[in-house]
JSON list of C-alpha atoms in Angstrom, two decimals:
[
{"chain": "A", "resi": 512, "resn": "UNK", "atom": "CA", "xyz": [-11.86, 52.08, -62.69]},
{"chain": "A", "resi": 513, "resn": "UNK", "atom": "CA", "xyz": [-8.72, 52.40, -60.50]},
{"chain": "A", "resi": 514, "resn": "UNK", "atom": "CA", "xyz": [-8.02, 55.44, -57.98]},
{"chain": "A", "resi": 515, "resn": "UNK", "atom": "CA", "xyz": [-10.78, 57.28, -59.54]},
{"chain": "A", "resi": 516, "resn": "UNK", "atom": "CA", "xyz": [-9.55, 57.16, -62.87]},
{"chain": "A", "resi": 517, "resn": "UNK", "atom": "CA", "xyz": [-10.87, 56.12, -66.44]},
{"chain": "A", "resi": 518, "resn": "UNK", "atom": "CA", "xyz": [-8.05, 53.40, -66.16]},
{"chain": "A", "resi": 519, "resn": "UNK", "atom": "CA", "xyz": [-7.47, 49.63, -65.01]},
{"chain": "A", "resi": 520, "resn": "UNK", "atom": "CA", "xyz": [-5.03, 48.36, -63.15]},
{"chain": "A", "resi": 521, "resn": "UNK", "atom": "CA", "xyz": [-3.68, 44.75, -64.84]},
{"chain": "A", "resi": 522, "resn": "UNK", "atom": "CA", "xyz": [-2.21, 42.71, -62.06]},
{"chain": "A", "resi": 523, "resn": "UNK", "atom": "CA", "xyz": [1.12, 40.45, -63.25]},
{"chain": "A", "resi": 524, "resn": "UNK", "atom": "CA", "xyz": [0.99, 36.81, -62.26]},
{"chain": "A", "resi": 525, "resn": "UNK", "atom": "CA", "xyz": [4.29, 37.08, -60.20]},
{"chain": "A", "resi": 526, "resn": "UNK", "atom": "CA", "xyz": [4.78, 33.49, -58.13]},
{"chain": "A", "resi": 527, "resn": "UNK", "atom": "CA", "xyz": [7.54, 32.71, -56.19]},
{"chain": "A", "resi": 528, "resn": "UNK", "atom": "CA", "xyz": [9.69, 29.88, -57.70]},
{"chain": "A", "resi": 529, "resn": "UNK", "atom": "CA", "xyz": [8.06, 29.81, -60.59]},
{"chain": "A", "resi": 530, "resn": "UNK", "atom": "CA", "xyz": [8.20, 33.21, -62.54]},
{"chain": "A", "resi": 531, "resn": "UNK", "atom": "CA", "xyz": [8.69, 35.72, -60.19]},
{"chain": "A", "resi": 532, "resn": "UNK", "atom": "CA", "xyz": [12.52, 36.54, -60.84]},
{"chain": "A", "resi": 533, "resn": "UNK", "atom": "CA", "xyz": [12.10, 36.59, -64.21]},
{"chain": "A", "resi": 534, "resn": "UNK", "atom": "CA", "xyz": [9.28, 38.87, -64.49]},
{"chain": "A", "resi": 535, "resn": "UNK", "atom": "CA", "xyz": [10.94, 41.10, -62.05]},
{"chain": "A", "resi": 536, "resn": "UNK", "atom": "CA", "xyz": [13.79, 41.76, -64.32]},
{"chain": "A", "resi": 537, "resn": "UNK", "atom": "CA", "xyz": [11.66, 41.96, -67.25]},
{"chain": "A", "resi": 538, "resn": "UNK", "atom": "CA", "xyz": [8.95, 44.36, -65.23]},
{"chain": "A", "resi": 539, "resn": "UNK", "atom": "CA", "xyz": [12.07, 46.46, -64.58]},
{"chain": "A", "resi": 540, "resn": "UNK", "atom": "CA", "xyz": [13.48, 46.93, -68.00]},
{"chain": "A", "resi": 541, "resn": "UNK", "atom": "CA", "xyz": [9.94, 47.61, -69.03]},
{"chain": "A", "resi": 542, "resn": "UNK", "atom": "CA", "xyz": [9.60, 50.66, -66.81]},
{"chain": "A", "resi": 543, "resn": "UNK", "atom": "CA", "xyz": [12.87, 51.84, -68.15]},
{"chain": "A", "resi": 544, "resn": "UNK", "atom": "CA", "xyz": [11.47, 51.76, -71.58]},
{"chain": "A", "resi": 545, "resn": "UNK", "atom": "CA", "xyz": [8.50, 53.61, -70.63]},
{"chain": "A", "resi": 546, "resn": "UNK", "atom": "CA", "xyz": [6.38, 50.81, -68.86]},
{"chain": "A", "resi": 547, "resn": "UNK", "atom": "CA", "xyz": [4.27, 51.43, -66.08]},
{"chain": "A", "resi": 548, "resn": "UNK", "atom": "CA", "xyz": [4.37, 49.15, -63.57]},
{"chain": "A", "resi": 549, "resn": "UNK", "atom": "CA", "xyz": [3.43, 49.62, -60.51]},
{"chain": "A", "resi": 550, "resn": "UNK", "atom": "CA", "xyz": [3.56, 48.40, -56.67]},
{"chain": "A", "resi": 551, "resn": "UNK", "atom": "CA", "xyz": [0.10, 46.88, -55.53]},
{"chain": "A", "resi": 552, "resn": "UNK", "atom": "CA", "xyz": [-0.33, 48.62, -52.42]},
{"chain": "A", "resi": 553, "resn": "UNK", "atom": "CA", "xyz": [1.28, 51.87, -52.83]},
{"chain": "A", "resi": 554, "resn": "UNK", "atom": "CA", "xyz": [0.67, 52.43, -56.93]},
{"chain": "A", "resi": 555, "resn": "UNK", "atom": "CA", "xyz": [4.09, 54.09, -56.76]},
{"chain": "A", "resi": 556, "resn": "UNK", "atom": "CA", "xyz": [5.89, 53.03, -60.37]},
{"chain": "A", "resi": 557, "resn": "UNK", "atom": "CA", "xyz": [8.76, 49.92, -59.36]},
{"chain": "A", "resi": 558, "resn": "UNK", "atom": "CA", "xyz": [12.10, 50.95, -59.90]},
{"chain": "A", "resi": 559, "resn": "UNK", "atom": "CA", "xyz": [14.95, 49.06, -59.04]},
{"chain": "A", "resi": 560, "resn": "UNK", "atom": "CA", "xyz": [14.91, 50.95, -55.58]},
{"chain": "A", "resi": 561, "resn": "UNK", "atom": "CA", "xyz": [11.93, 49.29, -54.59]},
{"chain": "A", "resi": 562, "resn": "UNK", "atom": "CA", "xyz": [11.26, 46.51, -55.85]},
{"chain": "A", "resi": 563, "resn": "UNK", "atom": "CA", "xyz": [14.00, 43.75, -56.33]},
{"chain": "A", "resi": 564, "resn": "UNK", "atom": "CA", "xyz": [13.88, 39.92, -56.86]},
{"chain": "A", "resi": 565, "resn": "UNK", "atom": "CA", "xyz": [12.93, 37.90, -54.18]},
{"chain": "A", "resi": 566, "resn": "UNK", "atom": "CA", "xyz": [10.43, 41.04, -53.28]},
{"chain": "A", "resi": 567, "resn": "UNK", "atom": "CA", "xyz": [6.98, 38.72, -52.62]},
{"chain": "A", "resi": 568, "resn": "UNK", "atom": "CA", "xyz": [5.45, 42.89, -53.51]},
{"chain": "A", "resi": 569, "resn": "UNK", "atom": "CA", "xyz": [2.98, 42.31, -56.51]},
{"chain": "A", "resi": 570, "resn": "UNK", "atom": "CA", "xyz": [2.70, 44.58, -59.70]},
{"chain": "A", "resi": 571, "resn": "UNK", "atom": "CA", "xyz": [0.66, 45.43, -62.08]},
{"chain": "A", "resi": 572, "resn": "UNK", "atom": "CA", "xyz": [0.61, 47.92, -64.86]},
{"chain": "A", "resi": 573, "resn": "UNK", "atom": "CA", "xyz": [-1.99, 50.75, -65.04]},
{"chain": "A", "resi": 574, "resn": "UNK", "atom": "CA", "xyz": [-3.92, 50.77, -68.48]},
{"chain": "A", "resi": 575, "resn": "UNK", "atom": "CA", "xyz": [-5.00, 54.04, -68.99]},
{"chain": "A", "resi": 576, "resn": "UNK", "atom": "CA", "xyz": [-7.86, 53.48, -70.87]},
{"chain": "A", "resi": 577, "resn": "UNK", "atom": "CA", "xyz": [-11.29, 52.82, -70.54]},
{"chain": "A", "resi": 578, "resn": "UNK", "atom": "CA", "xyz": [-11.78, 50.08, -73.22]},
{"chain": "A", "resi": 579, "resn": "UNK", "atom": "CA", "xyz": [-14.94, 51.52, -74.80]},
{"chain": "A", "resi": 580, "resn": "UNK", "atom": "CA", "xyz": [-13.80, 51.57, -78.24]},
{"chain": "A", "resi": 581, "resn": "UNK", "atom": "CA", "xyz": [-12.22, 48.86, -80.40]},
{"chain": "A", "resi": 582, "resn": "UNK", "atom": "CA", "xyz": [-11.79, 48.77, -84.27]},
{"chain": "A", "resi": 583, "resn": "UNK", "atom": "CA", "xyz": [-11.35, 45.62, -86.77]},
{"chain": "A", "resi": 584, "resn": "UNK", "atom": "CA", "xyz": [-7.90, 45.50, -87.31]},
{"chain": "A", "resi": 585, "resn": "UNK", "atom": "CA", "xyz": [-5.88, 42.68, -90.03]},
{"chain": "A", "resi": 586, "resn": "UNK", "atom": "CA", "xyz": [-4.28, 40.01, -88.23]},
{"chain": "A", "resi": 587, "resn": "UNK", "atom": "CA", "xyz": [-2.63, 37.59, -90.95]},
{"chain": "A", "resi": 588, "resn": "UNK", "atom": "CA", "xyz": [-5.69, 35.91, -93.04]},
{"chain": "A", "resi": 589, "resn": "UNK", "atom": "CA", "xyz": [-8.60, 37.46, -90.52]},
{"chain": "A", "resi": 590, "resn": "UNK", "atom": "CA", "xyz": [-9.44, 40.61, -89.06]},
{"chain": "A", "resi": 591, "resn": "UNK", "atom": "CA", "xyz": [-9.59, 41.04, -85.32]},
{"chain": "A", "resi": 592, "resn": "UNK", "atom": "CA", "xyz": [-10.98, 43.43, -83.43]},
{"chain": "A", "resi": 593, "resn": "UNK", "atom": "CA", "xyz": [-8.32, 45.56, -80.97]},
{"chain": "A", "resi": 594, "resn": "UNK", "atom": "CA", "xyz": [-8.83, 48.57, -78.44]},
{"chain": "A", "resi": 595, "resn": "UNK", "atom": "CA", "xyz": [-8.80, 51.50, -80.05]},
{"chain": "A", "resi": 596, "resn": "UNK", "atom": "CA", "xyz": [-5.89, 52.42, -77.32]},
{"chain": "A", "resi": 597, "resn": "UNK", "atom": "CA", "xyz": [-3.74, 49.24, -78.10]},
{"chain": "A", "resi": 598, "resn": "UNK", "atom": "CA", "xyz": [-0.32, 51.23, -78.59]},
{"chain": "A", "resi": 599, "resn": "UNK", "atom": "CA", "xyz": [-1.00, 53.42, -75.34]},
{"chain": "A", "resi": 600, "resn": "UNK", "atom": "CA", "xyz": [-1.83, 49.62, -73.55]},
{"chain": "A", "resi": 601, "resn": "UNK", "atom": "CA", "xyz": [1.00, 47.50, -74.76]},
{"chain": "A", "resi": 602, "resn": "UNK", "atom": "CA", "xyz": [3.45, 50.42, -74.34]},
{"chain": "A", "resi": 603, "resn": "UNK", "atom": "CA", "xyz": [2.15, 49.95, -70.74]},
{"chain": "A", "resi": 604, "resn": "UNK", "atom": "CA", "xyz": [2.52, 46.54, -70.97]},
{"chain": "A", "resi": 605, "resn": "UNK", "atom": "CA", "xyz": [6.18, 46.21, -72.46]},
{"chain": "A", "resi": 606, "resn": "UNK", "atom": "CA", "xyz": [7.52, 49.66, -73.14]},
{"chain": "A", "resi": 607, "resn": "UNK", "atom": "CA", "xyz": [8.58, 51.98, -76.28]},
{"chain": "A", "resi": 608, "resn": "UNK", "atom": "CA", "xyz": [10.04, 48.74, -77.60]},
{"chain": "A", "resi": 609, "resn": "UNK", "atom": "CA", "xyz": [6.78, 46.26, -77.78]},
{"chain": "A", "resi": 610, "resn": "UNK", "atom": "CA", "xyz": [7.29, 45.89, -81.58]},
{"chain": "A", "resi": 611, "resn": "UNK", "atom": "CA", "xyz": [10.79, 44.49, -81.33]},
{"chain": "A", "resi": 612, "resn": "UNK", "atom": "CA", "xyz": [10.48, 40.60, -81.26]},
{"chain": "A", "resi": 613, "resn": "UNK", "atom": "CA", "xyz": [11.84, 38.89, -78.09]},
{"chain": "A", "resi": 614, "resn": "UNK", "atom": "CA", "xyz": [12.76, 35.71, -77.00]},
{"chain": "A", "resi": 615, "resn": "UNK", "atom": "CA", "xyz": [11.09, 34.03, -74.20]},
{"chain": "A", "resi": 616, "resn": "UNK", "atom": "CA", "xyz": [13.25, 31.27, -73.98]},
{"chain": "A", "resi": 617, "resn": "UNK", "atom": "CA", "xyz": [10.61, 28.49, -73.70]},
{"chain": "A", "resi": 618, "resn": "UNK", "atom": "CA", "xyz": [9.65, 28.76, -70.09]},
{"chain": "A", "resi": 619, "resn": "UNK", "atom": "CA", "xyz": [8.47, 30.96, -66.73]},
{"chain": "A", "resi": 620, "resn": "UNK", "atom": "CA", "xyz": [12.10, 30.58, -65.35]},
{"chain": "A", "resi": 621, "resn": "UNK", "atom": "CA", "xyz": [14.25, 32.18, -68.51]},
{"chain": "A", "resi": 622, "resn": "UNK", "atom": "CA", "xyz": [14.50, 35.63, -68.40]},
{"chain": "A", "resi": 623, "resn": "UNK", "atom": "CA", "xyz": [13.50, 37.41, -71.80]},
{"chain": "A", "resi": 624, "resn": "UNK", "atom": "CA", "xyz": [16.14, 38.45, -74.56]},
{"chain": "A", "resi": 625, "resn": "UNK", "atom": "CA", "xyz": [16.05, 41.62, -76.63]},
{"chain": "A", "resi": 626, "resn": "UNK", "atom": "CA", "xyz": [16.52, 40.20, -79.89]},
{"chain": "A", "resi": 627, "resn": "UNK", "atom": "CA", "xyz": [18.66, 42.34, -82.78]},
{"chain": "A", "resi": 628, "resn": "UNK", "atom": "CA", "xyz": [16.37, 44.62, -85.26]},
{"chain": "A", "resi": 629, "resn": "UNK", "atom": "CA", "xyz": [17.65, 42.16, -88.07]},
{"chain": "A", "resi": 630, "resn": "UNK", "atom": "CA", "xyz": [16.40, 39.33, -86.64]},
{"chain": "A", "resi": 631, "resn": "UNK", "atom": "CA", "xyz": [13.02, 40.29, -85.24]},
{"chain": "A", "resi": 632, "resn": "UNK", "atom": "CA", "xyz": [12.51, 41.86, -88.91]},
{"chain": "A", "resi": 633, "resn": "UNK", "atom": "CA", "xyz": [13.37, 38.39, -89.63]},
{"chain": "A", "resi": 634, "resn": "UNK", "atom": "CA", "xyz": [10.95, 36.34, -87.83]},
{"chain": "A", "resi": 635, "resn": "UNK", "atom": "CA", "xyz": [8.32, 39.27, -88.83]},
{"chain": "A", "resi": 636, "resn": "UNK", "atom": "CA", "xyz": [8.42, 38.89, -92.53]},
{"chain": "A", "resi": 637, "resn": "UNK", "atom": "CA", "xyz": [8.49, 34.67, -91.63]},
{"chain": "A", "resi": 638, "resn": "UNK", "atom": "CA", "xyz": [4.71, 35.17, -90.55]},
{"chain": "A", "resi": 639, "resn": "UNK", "atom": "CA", "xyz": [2.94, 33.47, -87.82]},
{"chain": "A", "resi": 640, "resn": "UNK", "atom": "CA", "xyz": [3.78, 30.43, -86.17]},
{"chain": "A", "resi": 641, "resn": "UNK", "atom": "CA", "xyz": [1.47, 27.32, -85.73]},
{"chain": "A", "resi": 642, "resn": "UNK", "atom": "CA", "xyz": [-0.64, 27.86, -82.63]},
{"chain": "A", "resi": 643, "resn": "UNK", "atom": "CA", "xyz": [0.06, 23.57, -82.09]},
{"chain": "A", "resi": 644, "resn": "UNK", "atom": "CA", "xyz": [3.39, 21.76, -82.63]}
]
């Protein structure tokens, strides 16, 4: 539990000269969309008033759930089982937007691109990739 709630706290692997600017901006833009990330050591939500790039701060987003129920879900030709909260969590995790597809760009260093609603519908109906090239 964090601060004496039912929650959890997530920590983001932020590391200088590797990812860190980039998940900055992407932290940020999160939080706009309804995100919660959060400053380590003062839980206060970031916010481009305190916390920039180049900031060695770490975040995290709070989950606010307790994980004690999951359903079986379909996932392409299996069924998985999910958190019963997965909408609340990944809204935590990426904002109002997590459905839209986005590019990553390949590596820790490219900062993330909101793709079009055409195109993620695009790469949607495609269905999954290979896990292995």
């Amino acid at each position: 539990p964090y601060h004496d709630t039912a929650g959890y706290f997530y920590p983001r692997a932020n590391m200088a000269g590797v990812n860190h600017a980039t998940q900055t901006k992407d932290s940020l833009r999160y939080n706009e969309q309804g995100g919660d990330y959060r400053l380590v050591d003062t839980d206060e939500r970031i916010s481009p008033s305190n916390f920039k790039v180049g900031d060695e701060t770490q975040v995290g987003s709070f989950l606010d759930t307790n994980l004690h129920c999951f359903m079986e879900v379909p996932f392409y030709f299996t069924t998985i089982y999910i958190p019963c909260d997965s909408d609340k969590i990944l809204t935590s995790q990426y904002g109002e937007n997590w459905r839209q597809v986005e590019s990553r760009g390949g590596n820790s260093k490219t900062e993330t691109k909101v793709l079009t609603e055409e195109k993620s519908q695009e790469i949607l109906a495609s269905g999954p990739r290979p896990v292995c090239a």
